[in-house]
PDB file of C-alpha atoms in Angstrom:
ATOM      1  CA  MET R 214     -65.658  34.463 -16.224  1.00 59.00           C
ATOM      2  CA  ALA R 215     -64.837  35.693 -12.825  1.00 88.00           C
ATOM      3  CA  ILE R 216     -63.013  38.732 -13.122  1.00 96.00           C
ATOM      4  CA  VAL R 217     -61.201  40.879 -10.194  1.00 97.00           C
ATOM      5  CA  PRO R 218     -59.821  44.359 -10.908  1.00 98.00           C
ATOM      6  CA  LEU R 219     -56.376  44.989  -9.139  1.00 98.00           C
ATOM      7  CA  ALA R 220     -54.699  48.282  -8.825  1.00 98.00           C
ATOM      8  CA  PHE R 221     -50.831  48.277  -8.451  1.00 99.00           C
ATOM      9  CA  PHE R 222     -49.436  51.946  -7.447  1.00 98.00           C
ATOM     10  CA  GLY R 223     -45.673  52.907  -7.852  1.00 98.00           C
ATOM     11  CA  ASP R 224     -43.432  53.887  -5.110  1.00 98.00           C
ATOM     12  CA  VAL R 225     -45.449  56.578  -2.833  1.00 98.00           C
ATOM     13  CA  VAL R 226     -43.145  59.696  -2.167  1.00 98.00           C
ATOM     14  CA  GLY R 227     -43.593  61.242   1.269  1.00 97.00           C
ATOM     15  CA  ALA R 228     -46.589  63.224   2.177  1.00 97.00           C
ATOM     16  CA  PRO R 229     -47.641  64.562  -1.036  1.00 98.00           C
ATOM     17  CA  GLY R 230     -47.489  60.934  -2.470  1.00 98.00           C
ATOM     18  CA  ARG R 231     -49.374  59.453   0.431  1.00 98.00           C
ATOM     19  CA  SER R 232     -52.080  62.232  -0.130  1.00 98.00           C
ATOM     20  CA  VAL R 233     -52.375  62.032  -3.948  1.00 98.00           C
ATOM     21  CA  PHE R 234     -52.408  58.239  -3.428  1.00 98.00           C
ATOM     22  CA  SER R 235     -55.311  58.029  -1.065  1.00 98.00           C
ATOM     23  CA  ARG R 236     -57.373  60.250  -3.532  1.00 98.00           C
ATOM     24  CA  ALA R 237     -56.501  58.291  -6.561  1.00 98.00           C
ATOM     25  CA  VAL R 238     -57.816  55.070  -4.728  1.00 98.00           C
ATOM     26  CA  LYS R 239     -61.120  56.924  -4.236  1.00 98.00           C
ATOM     27  CA  GLU R 240     -61.701  57.408  -7.734  1.00 98.00           C
ATOM     28  CA  LEU R 241     -60.476  53.839  -9.048  1.00 98.00           C
ATOM     29  CA  LYS R 242     -62.791  52.028  -6.605  1.00 98.00           C
ATOM     30  CA  ALA R 243     -65.647  54.337  -7.720  1.00 98.00           C
ATOM     31  CA  LYS R 244     -64.824  53.066 -11.188  1.00 97.00           C
ATOM     32  CA  HIS R 245     -63.820  49.357 -10.575  1.00 98.00           C
ATOM     33  CA  SER R 246     -66.320  47.324  -8.502  1.00 96.00           C
ATOM     34  CA  GLY R 247     -64.530  45.061  -6.082  1.00 96.00           C
ATOM     35  CA  LEU R 248     -60.975  46.695  -6.724  1.00 98.00           C
ATOM     36  CA  ARG R 249     -57.829  45.517  -4.673  1.00 98.00           C
ATOM     37  CA  VAL R 250     -55.087  47.460  -4.122  1.00 98.00           C
ATOM     38  CA  VAL R 251     -51.405  47.038  -3.601  1.00 98.00           C
ATOM     39  CA  VAL R 252     -48.837  50.059  -3.484  1.00 98.00           C
ATOM     40  CA  ASN R 253     -44.963  50.548  -3.093  1.00 98.00           C
ATOM     41  CA  GLY R 254     -44.637  52.245   0.211  1.00 98.00           C
ATOM     42  CA  GLU R 255     -40.877  52.378  -0.253  1.00 95.00           C
ATOM     43  CA  ASN R 256     -40.329  56.251   0.014  1.00 97.00           C
ATOM     44  CA  CYS R 257     -43.211  57.009   2.472  1.00 97.00           C
ATOM     45  CA  LYS R 258     -41.158  58.688   4.771  1.00 96.00           C
ATOM     46  CA  ASN R 259     -39.904  61.866   3.595  1.00 92.00           C
ATOM     47  CA  GLY R 260     -38.677  60.372   0.453  1.00 92.00           C
ATOM     48  CA  SER R 261     -36.782  57.639   1.674  1.00 94.00           C
ATOM     49  CA  GLY R 262     -38.253  53.938   3.861  1.00 96.00           C
ATOM     50  CA  LEU R 263     -41.620  53.429   5.223  1.00 98.00           C
ATOM     51  CA  HIS R 264     -42.500  54.436   8.591  1.00 97.00           C
ATOM     52  CA  PRO R 265     -45.488  53.190  11.027  1.00 98.00           C
ATOM     53  CA  GLU R 266     -47.549  56.682  10.140  1.00 98.00           C
ATOM     54  CA  GLY R 267     -46.978  56.030   6.527  1.00 98.00           C
ATOM     55  CA  TYR R 268     -48.151  52.558   6.658  1.00 98.00           C
ATOM     56  CA  ARG R 269     -51.328  53.604   8.596  1.00 98.00           C
ATOM     57  CA  ASP R 270     -51.879  56.280   6.112  1.00 98.00           C
ATOM     58  CA  LEU R 271     -51.532  53.689   3.289  1.00 98.00           C
ATOM     59  CA  ARG R 272     -53.740  51.183   4.681  1.00 98.00           C
ATOM     60  CA  ALA R 273     -56.407  53.745   5.864  1.00 98.00           C
ATOM     61  CA  ALA R 274     -56.530  54.865   2.287  1.00 98.00           C
ATOM     62  CA  GLY R 275     -57.315  51.367   1.198  1.00 98.00           C
ATOM     63  CA  ALA R 276     -54.072  49.410   0.627  1.00 98.00           C
ATOM     64  CA  ASP R 277     -54.631  45.727   0.858  1.00 98.00           C
ATOM     65  CA  ALA R 278     -50.939  45.191   0.808  1.00 98.00           C
ATOM     66  CA  ILE R 279     -47.877  47.029   0.565  1.00 98.00           C
ATOM     67  CA  THR R 280     -44.368  46.142  -1.006  1.00 98.00           C
ATOM     68  CA  LEU R 281     -40.910  47.429  -0.220  1.00 98.00           C
ATOM     69  CA  GLY R 282     -37.734  47.712  -2.107  1.00 97.00           C
ATOM     70  CA  ASP R 283     -34.273  48.701  -1.213  1.00 96.00           C
ATOM     71  CA  HIS R 284     -35.030  51.192   1.466  1.00 95.00           C
ATOM     72  CA  CYS R 285     -37.247  48.684   3.582  1.00 96.00           C
ATOM     73  CA  PHE R 286     -35.119  48.562   6.625  1.00 95.00           C
ATOM     74  CA  LYS R 287     -34.611  52.434   6.651  1.00 94.00           C
ATOM     75  CA  ASP R 288     -36.764  53.101   9.681  1.00 96.00           C
ATOM     76  CA  THR R 289     -36.334  50.739  12.381  1.00 96.00           C
ATOM     77  CA  ARG R 290     -40.088  51.528  13.780  1.00 97.00           C
ATOM     78  CA  ILE R 291     -41.478  49.427  10.712  1.00 97.00           C
ATOM     79  CA  TRP R 292     -39.410  46.236  11.606  1.00 96.00           C
ATOM     80  CA  PRO R 293     -42.226  44.768  13.690  1.00 97.00           C
ATOM     81  CA  TYR R 294     -44.996  45.263  11.301  1.00 98.00           C
ATOM     82  CA  LEU R 295     -42.329  43.102   8.829  1.00 97.00           C
ATOM     83  CA  ASP R 296     -42.552  40.100  11.242  1.00 96.00           C
ATOM     84  CA  ASP R 297     -46.156  40.418  12.074  1.00 97.00           C
ATOM     85  CA  PRO R 298     -48.063  37.688   9.871  1.00 95.00           C
ATOM     86  CA  LYS R 299     -51.102  39.832  10.411  1.00 97.00           C
ATOM     87  CA  GLU R 300     -50.013  43.085   8.851  1.00 98.00           C
ATOM     88  CA  PRO R 301     -49.739  43.164   5.208  1.00 98.00           C
ATOM     89  CA  VAL R 302     -46.337  44.346   4.354  1.00 98.00           C
ATOM     90  CA  ALA R 303     -43.174  42.377   3.160  1.00 98.00           C
ATOM     91  CA  ARG R 304     -39.608  42.787   2.368  1.00 98.00           C
ATOM     92  CA  PRO R 305     -38.094  42.031  -0.826  1.00 98.00           C
ATOM     93  CA  ALA R 306     -37.508  38.247  -0.619  1.00 98.00           C
ATOM     94  CA  ASN R 307     -34.123  37.919  -2.087  1.00 98.00           C
ATOM     95  CA  LEU R 308     -32.253  39.358   0.555  1.00 97.00           C
ATOM     96  CA  ALA R 309     -29.932  37.532   3.236  1.00 96.00           C
ATOM     97  CA  ALA R 310     -31.220  34.501   4.784  1.00 90.00           C
ATOM     98  CA  GLY R 311     -31.194  35.834   8.019  1.00 93.00           C
ATOM     99  CA  ALA R 312     -32.903  39.334   6.913  1.00 96.00           C
ATOM    100  CA  LYS R 313     -36.116  40.231   9.111  1.00 94.00           C
ATOM    101  CA  GLY R 314     -39.486  40.138   7.623  1.00 97.00           C
ATOM    102  CA  LYS R 315     -41.900  38.178   5.396  1.00 97.00           C
ATOM    103  CA  LEU R 316     -41.317  37.153   1.785  1.00 97.00           C
ATOM    104  CA  PHE R 317     -44.620  37.859   0.697  1.00 97.00           C
ATOM    105  CA  SER R 318     -48.211  39.178   1.380  1.00 97.00           C
ATOM    106  CA  ARG R 319     -51.503  37.800   0.879  1.00 96.00           C
ATOM    107  CA  VAL R 320     -54.218  39.642  -0.860  1.00 96.00           C
ATOM    108  CA  SER R 321     -57.794  38.038  -0.739  1.00 95.00           C
ATOM    109  CA  LEU R 322     -59.687  37.626  -4.461  1.00 94.00           C
ATOM    110  CA  GLY R 323     -62.697  35.737  -3.219  1.00 86.00           C
ATOM    111  CA  ASP R 324     -65.323  36.052  -0.864  1.00 77.00           C
ATOM    112  CA  ALA R 325     -65.578  35.158   2.973  1.00 62.00           C
ATOM    113  CA  ALA R 326     -68.046  32.184   2.283  1.00 59.00           C
ATOM    114  CA  ASN R 327     -64.981  30.624   0.118  1.00 71.00           C
ATOM    115  CA  GLY R 328     -62.386  31.711   2.603  1.00 68.00           C
ATOM    116  CA  GLY R 329     -61.089  34.489   0.504  1.00 77.00           C
ATOM    117  CA  LYS R 330     -59.874  31.855  -2.092  1.00 84.00           C
ATOM    118  CA  PRO R 331     -58.234  32.271  -4.247  1.00 90.00           C
ATOM    119  CA  GLY R 332     -55.473  34.256  -2.814  1.00 93.00           C
ATOM    120  CA  LEU R 333     -53.072  36.351  -4.530  1.00 97.00           C
ATOM    121  CA  TYR R 334     -49.644  36.357  -3.074  1.00 97.00           C
ATOM    122  CA  VAL R 335     -47.387  39.453  -3.616  1.00 98.00           C
ATOM    123  CA  VAL R 336     -43.629  38.720  -3.951  1.00 98.00           C
ATOM    124  CA  THR R 337     -41.085  41.432  -4.293  1.00 98.00           C
ATOM    125  CA  VAL R 338     -37.652  41.098  -5.577  1.00 98.00           C
ATOM    126  CA  LEU R 339     -34.794  43.233  -6.141  1.00 98.00           C
ATOM    127  CA  GLY R 340     -32.770  43.588  -9.252  1.00 98.00           C
ATOM    128  CA  ARG R 341     -29.021  43.090  -9.285  1.00 96.00           C
ATOM    129  CA  LEU R 342     -28.035  45.444 -12.325  1.00 96.00           C
ATOM    130  CA  PHE R 343     -26.645  48.987 -11.064  1.00 94.00           C
ATOM    131  CA  MET R 344     -28.678  48.550  -7.780  1.00 94.00           C
ATOM    132  CA  SER R 345     -26.777  49.751  -4.724  1.00 87.00           C
ATOM    133  CA  LEU R 346     -28.184  47.074  -2.163  1.00 88.00           C
ATOM    134  CA  PRO R 347     -26.703  43.659  -2.666  1.00 90.00           C
ATOM    135  CA  ALA R 348     -29.301  41.354  -3.459  1.00 96.00           C
ATOM    136  CA  ASN R 349     -29.530  37.149  -4.208  1.00 97.00           C
ATOM    137  CA  ASP R 350     -30.561  36.056  -7.568  1.00 98.00           C
ATOM    138  CA  PRO R 351     -34.077  37.185  -8.127  1.00 98.00           C
ATOM    139  CA  PHE R 352     -34.985  34.387 -10.664  1.00 98.00           C
ATOM    140  CA  ALA R 353     -33.992  31.542  -8.535  1.00 98.00           C
ATOM    141  CA  THR R 354     -35.681  33.390  -5.520  1.00 98.00           C
ATOM    142  CA  VAL R 355     -38.885  33.922  -7.422  1.00 98.00           C
ATOM    143  CA  ASP R 356     -38.705  30.001  -8.129  1.00 98.00           C
ATOM    144  CA  ARG R 357     -38.216  29.351  -4.551  1.00 98.00           C
ATOM    145  CA  VAL R 358     -40.715  31.618  -2.965  1.00 98.00           C
ATOM    146  CA  VAL R 359     -43.424  30.424  -5.800  1.00 97.00           C
ATOM    147  CA  SER R 360     -42.604  26.546  -5.020  1.00 96.00           C
ATOM    148  CA  GLU R 361     -42.872  27.375  -1.301  1.00 95.00           C
ATOM    149  CA  ILE R 362     -46.447  28.995  -1.578  1.00 95.00           C
ATOM    150  CA  GLU R 363     -47.674  26.492  -3.866  1.00 92.00           C
ATOM    151  CA  ALA R 364     -46.580  23.590  -0.917  1.00 90.00           C
ATOM    152  CA  ALA R 365     -48.225  25.953   1.765  1.00 85.00           C
ATOM    153  CA  GLU R 366     -51.263  26.291  -0.416  1.00 81.00           C
ATOM    154  CA  GLY R 367     -51.483  22.196  -1.144  1.00 74.00           C
ATOM    155  CA  GLY R 368     -51.056  23.115  -5.293  1.00 68.00           C
ATOM    156  CA  GLY R 369     -54.243  23.400  -7.044  1.00 69.00           C
ATOM    157  CA  ASP R 370     -56.015  26.420  -7.815  1.00 72.00           C
ATOM    158  CA  SER R 371     -56.117  28.447  -4.451  1.00 79.00           C
ATOM    159  CA  ALA R 372     -52.995  30.631  -5.067  1.00 93.00           C
ATOM    160  CA  LEU R 373     -52.009  33.209  -7.879  1.00 97.00           C
ATOM    161  CA  VAL R 374     -48.862  35.217  -7.349  1.00 98.00           C
ATOM    162  CA  LEU R 375     -48.149  38.765  -8.731  1.00 98.00           C
ATOM    163  CA  VAL R 376     -44.472  39.629  -8.827  1.00 98.00           C
ATOM    164  CA  GLU R 377     -42.965  42.966  -8.392  1.00 98.00           C
ATOM    165  CA  ILE R 378     -39.271  43.451  -9.512  1.00 98.00           C
ATOM    166  CA  HIS R 379     -37.660  46.667  -8.049  1.00 98.00           C
ATOM    167  CA  ALA R 380     -34.920  47.369 -10.604  1.00 98.00           C
ATOM    168  CA  GLU R 381     -32.827  50.008 -12.290  1.00 97.00           C
ATOM    169  CA  ALA R 382     -32.617  47.757 -15.911  1.00 98.00           C
ATOM    170  CA  SER R 383     -35.470  47.597 -17.981  1.00 98.00           C
ATOM    171  CA  SER R 384     -33.929  44.600 -19.446  1.00 98.00           C
ATOM    172  CA  GLU R 385     -33.839  42.864 -16.246  1.00 98.00           C
ATOM    173  CA  LYS R 386     -37.491  43.562 -15.506  1.00 98.00           C
ATOM    174  CA  ILE R 387     -38.355  42.167 -18.775  1.00 98.00           C
ATOM    175  CA  ALA R 388     -36.603  39.062 -18.583  1.00 98.00           C
ATOM    176  CA  MET R 389     -38.330  38.417 -15.309  1.00 98.00           C
ATOM    177  CA  ALA R 390     -41.488  38.473 -16.883  1.00 98.00           C
ATOM    178  CA  TRP R 391     -40.563  35.807 -19.509  1.00 98.00           C
ATOM    179  CA  HIS R 392     -38.987  33.600 -17.026  1.00 98.00           C
ATOM    180  CA  CYS R 393     -42.264  33.622 -14.954  1.00 98.00           C
ATOM    181  CA  LEU R 394     -44.288  32.917 -17.922  1.00 98.00           C
ATOM    182  CA  ARG R 395     -42.252  30.053 -18.890  1.00 98.00           C
ATOM    183  CA  ARG R 396     -41.778  28.517 -15.635  1.00 97.00           C
ATOM    184  CA  TRP R 397     -45.255  29.590 -13.853  1.00 97.00           C
ATOM    185  CA  PRO R 398     -47.914  30.240 -16.588  1.00 95.00           C
ATOM    186  CA  ARG R 399     -50.842  29.365 -14.555  1.00 93.00           C
ATOM    187  CA  ARG R 400     -49.596  30.490 -11.199  1.00 96.00           C
ATOM    188  CA  VAL R 401     -47.786  33.950 -11.705  1.00 98.00           C
ATOM    189  CA  ILE R 402     -50.430  36.380 -13.498  1.00 98.00           C
ATOM    190  CA  ALA R 403     -48.677  39.792 -13.558  1.00 98.00           C
ATOM    191  CA  VAL R 404     -45.093  41.025 -13.383  1.00 98.00           C
ATOM    192  CA  VAL R 405     -44.504  44.398 -12.723  1.00 98.00           C
ATOM    193  CA  GLY R 406     -41.306  46.911 -12.078  1.00 98.00           C
ATOM    194  CA  THR R 407     -40.850  49.708  -9.869  1.00 98.00           C
ATOM    195  CA  HIS R 408     -38.244  51.744  -8.544  1.00 98.00           C
ATOM    196  CA  THR R 409     -37.130  54.255 -11.643  1.00 98.00           C
ATOM    197  CA  HIS R 410     -40.249  56.254 -10.640  1.00 98.00           C
ATOM    198  CA  VAL R 411     -40.681  56.793 -14.448  1.00 98.00           C
ATOM    199  CA  GLN R 412     -43.697  55.215 -15.862  1.00 98.00           C
ATOM    200  CA  THR R 413     -42.973  53.096 -19.058  1.00 98.00           C
ATOM    201  CA  ALA R 414     -45.316  52.793 -22.096  1.00 98.00           C
ATOM    202  CA  ASP R 415     -44.912  48.871 -22.582  1.00 98.00           C
ATOM    203  CA  ALA R 416     -48.167  47.407 -20.460  1.00 98.00           C
ATOM    204  CA  ARG R 417     -48.720  44.112 -22.432  1.00 98.00           C
ATOM    205  CA  LEU R 418     -50.376  40.607 -22.120  1.00 98.00           C
ATOM    206  CA  LEU R 419     -47.584  38.019 -22.728  1.00 98.00           C
ATOM    207  CA  GLU R 420     -49.161  35.429 -24.641  1.00 97.00           C
ATOM    208  CA  GLN R 421     -52.495  36.789 -23.843  1.00 96.00           C
ATOM    209  CA  ARG R 422     -52.373  35.660 -20.384  1.00 97.00           C
ATOM    210  CA  MET R 423     -49.643  37.548 -18.065  1.00 98.00           C
ATOM    211  CA  ALA R 424     -49.645  41.157 -17.353  1.00 98.00           C
ATOM    212  CA  ALA R 425     -46.376  43.100 -17.521  1.00 98.00           C
ATOM    213  CA  MET R 426     -44.877  46.390 -17.237  1.00 98.00           C
ATOM    214  CA  THR R 427     -41.714  47.630 -17.043  1.00 98.00           C
ATOM    215  CA  ASP R 428     -42.285  50.459 -14.464  1.00 98.00           C
ATOM    216  CA  VAL R 429     -45.705  51.447 -13.329  1.00 98.00           C
ATOM    217  CA  GLY R 430     -44.295  55.141 -12.235  1.00 98.00           C
ATOM    218  CA  PHE R 431     -44.532  56.827  -8.690  1.00 98.00           C
ATOM    219  CA  CYS R 432     -46.982  58.597  -6.521  1.00 98.00           C
ATOM    220  CA  GLY R 433     -46.170  62.349  -5.431  1.00 98.00           C
ATOM    221  CA  GLY R 434     -44.709  65.321  -6.812  1.00 98.00           C
ATOM    222  CA  HIS R 435     -44.136  65.295 -10.467  1.00 98.00           C
ATOM    223  CA  GLY R 436     -43.077  68.864 -10.794  1.00 98.00           C
ATOM    224  CA  GLY R 437     -39.496  67.937  -9.873  1.00 97.00           C
ATOM    225  CA  VAL R 438     -37.344  64.828 -10.517  1.00 97.00           C
ATOM    226  CA  ILE R 439     -38.554  61.593  -9.726  1.00 97.00           C
ATOM    227  CA  GLY R 440     -40.374  63.055  -6.617  1.00 97.00           C
ATOM    228  CA  ARG R 441     -37.648  65.602  -5.132  1.00 97.00           C
ATOM    229  CA  THR R 442     -37.421  69.376  -6.027  1.00 97.00           C
ATOM    230  CA  TRP R 443     -35.346  69.885  -9.110  1.00 96.00           C
ATOM    231  CA  GLU R 444     -33.599  72.673  -6.995  1.00 94.00           C
ATOM    232  CA  SER R 445     -32.059  70.264  -4.501  1.00 93.00           C
ATOM    233  CA  VAL R 446     -31.224  67.360  -7.130  1.00 95.00           C
ATOM    234  CA  LEU R 447     -29.674  70.163  -9.480  1.00 94.00           C
ATOM    235  CA  HIS R 448     -27.303  71.074  -6.446  1.00 92.00           C
ATOM    236  CA  VAL R 449     -26.403  67.448  -6.045  1.00 92.00           C
ATOM    237  CA  MET R 450     -25.653  66.609  -9.341  1.00 93.00           C
ATOM    238  CA  THR R 451     -23.923  70.064 -10.091  1.00 94.00           C
ATOM    239  CA  VAL R 452     -22.194  70.647  -7.125  1.00 92.00           C
ATOM    240  CA  GLN R 453     -21.888  67.215  -5.368  1.00 87.00           C
ATOM    241  CA  ASN R 454     -22.280  68.370  -2.089  1.00 82.00           C
ATOM    242  CA  PRO R 455     -24.117  65.274  -0.046  1.00 77.00           C
ATOM    243  CA  VAL R 456     -27.054  67.403   0.949  1.00 79.00           C
ATOM    244  CA  SER R 457     -30.544  66.233   1.722  1.00 83.00           C
ATOM    245  CA  MET R 458     -32.765  66.292  -1.504  1.00 90.00           C
ATOM    246  CA  GLU R 459     -36.357  67.537  -0.638  1.00 95.00           C
ATOM    247  CA  VAL R 460     -39.648  66.142  -1.302  1.00 97.00           C
ATOM    248  CA  CYS R 461     -41.353  67.871  -4.256  1.00 98.00           C
ATOM    249  CA  ASP R 462     -45.131  68.686  -3.514  1.00 97.00           C
ATOM    250  CA  THR R 463     -45.677  70.478  -6.960  1.00 98.00           C
ATOM    251  CA  GLU R 464     -48.139  68.980  -9.624  1.00 98.00           C
ATOM    252  CA  PRO R 465     -48.798  65.765  -7.616  1.00 98.00           C
ATOM    253  CA  GLN R 466     -49.961  62.557  -9.501  1.00 98.00           C
ATOM    254  CA  ALA R 467     -50.551  58.892  -8.725  1.00 98.00           C
ATOM    255  CA  ASP R 468     -49.217  56.408 -11.041  1.00 98.00           C
ATOM    256  CA  GLY R 469     -50.004  52.906 -11.689  1.00 98.00           C
ATOM    257  CA  CYS R 470     -51.881  50.279 -13.585  1.00 98.00           C
ATOM    258  CA  VAL R 471     -55.059  48.085 -13.216  1.00 98.00           C
ATOM    259  CA  ILE R 472     -54.979  44.458 -14.020  1.00 98.00           C
ATOM    260  CA  LEU R 473     -57.832  42.427 -14.610  1.00 98.00           C
ATOM    261  CA  ILE R 474     -57.815  38.892 -13.163  1.00 98.00           C
ATOM    262  CA  ASP R 475     -59.473  35.946 -14.761  1.00 97.00           C
ATOM    263  CA  THR R 476     -59.521  33.749 -11.385  1.00 95.00           C
ATOM    264  CA  GLU R 477     -61.143  30.745 -13.154  1.00 94.00           C
ATOM    265  CA  ALA R 478     -58.954  30.772 -16.234  1.00 95.00           C
ATOM    266  CA  ARG R 479     -55.860  31.840 -13.756  1.00 95.00           C
ATOM    267  CA  ALA R 480     -54.520  34.466 -15.906  1.00 97.00           C
ATOM    268  CA  ALA R 481     -54.809  38.333 -16.752  1.00 98.00           C
ATOM    269  CA  ARG R 482     -57.281  39.412 -19.138  1.00 98.00           C
ATOM    270  CA  GLY R 483     -55.761  43.238 -19.173  1.00 98.00           C
ATOM    271  CA  ILE R 484     -53.526  45.870 -17.985  1.00 98.00           C
ATOM    272  CA  GLU R 485     -54.170  49.646 -18.192  1.00 98.00           C
ATOM    273  CA  PRO R 486     -51.741  52.147 -17.146  1.00 98.00           C
ATOM    274  CA  PHE R 487     -53.082  55.174 -15.099  1.00 98.00           C
ATOM    275  CA  GLN R 488     -52.050  58.469 -14.324  1.00 98.00           C
ATOM    276  CA  PHE R 489     -54.315  60.413 -11.598  1.00 97.00           C
ATOM    277  CA  ARG R 490     -53.317  64.165 -11.613  1.00 93.00           C
TER     278      ARG R 490
END
C-alpha cells in the first residue's frame, strides 16, 4: 500500500493568514513524511484576492498548488501566473469559456524516477447557490474537466483528482461529493469545500474510499468574524455604511485537513481535520 499524505488548507486571509499557514506547514511536514500541500489563496491580498507577493509567500512556505475562488481576478497582477502552465495556481473551472487562466493544477504524488506519476489534479468549481459571482453548472463542469484530464493522461492509473467546491451552501458541497463518487469512483479521491471560513464537523470517507468535508475553514485571525475584525464587520452590519472591513490579526489559526491517499487502490484511506493555533 502506497500512502501519500496531502494537506488541504482553507482560505488564507491577509498577512496573518500567510504567517500562520507557513508555521502550520512546517509542523505538519514534521509529522507527515512526504506531505503534499494545497491551499486556497483566495483572500491573500488584505482579505480579497491573490497578489504576486501572496503567491510567492505561499509557495515559499511549501504550497505545491494554490486554488482560488470568487475573488480570483481581484488583482490583475496575478493574471500572468494564471496563464502560465509552469505556475501551479488555477482559477475556478466553471467561469465563462473566455475567462483567463488554467482550469486545474497538478501535484506529483510519485517520485522523479517515475515521472512524478501518479499525479493529483486539483480542480476548483464555484457553487451557484447564494454566490455573487455567476458561474456555470459545477457538476457538468467537473465531468467535463475530469474527462479532459483522462484524455490528456491517456486514461489508466496516471491521474487522480481532488475537487474543491468553493460555495456557500452545505447542500451543494455534499451533493458534489456524492456526484463525484458515483461518476468518478476511481478518479476523484476527495471533494473538499471552502468559502464559508467556518470549519465543519463532517469529515468522512464516503463508502470507505472518497474523502469529503463540507468546509475546511480558513487561515488567519480567528478573533474576529471569518478573518475580519469584529468591530469593522459589526459597523457594516449595523450601520450599513460601505466601509472597508479590516483584516483581523488576533488569535491566528490555520484550518484544514490531511487526506491519506492510497495511490495503488486509487482511494482515500483517511481524512483528519486540523486547527493549528
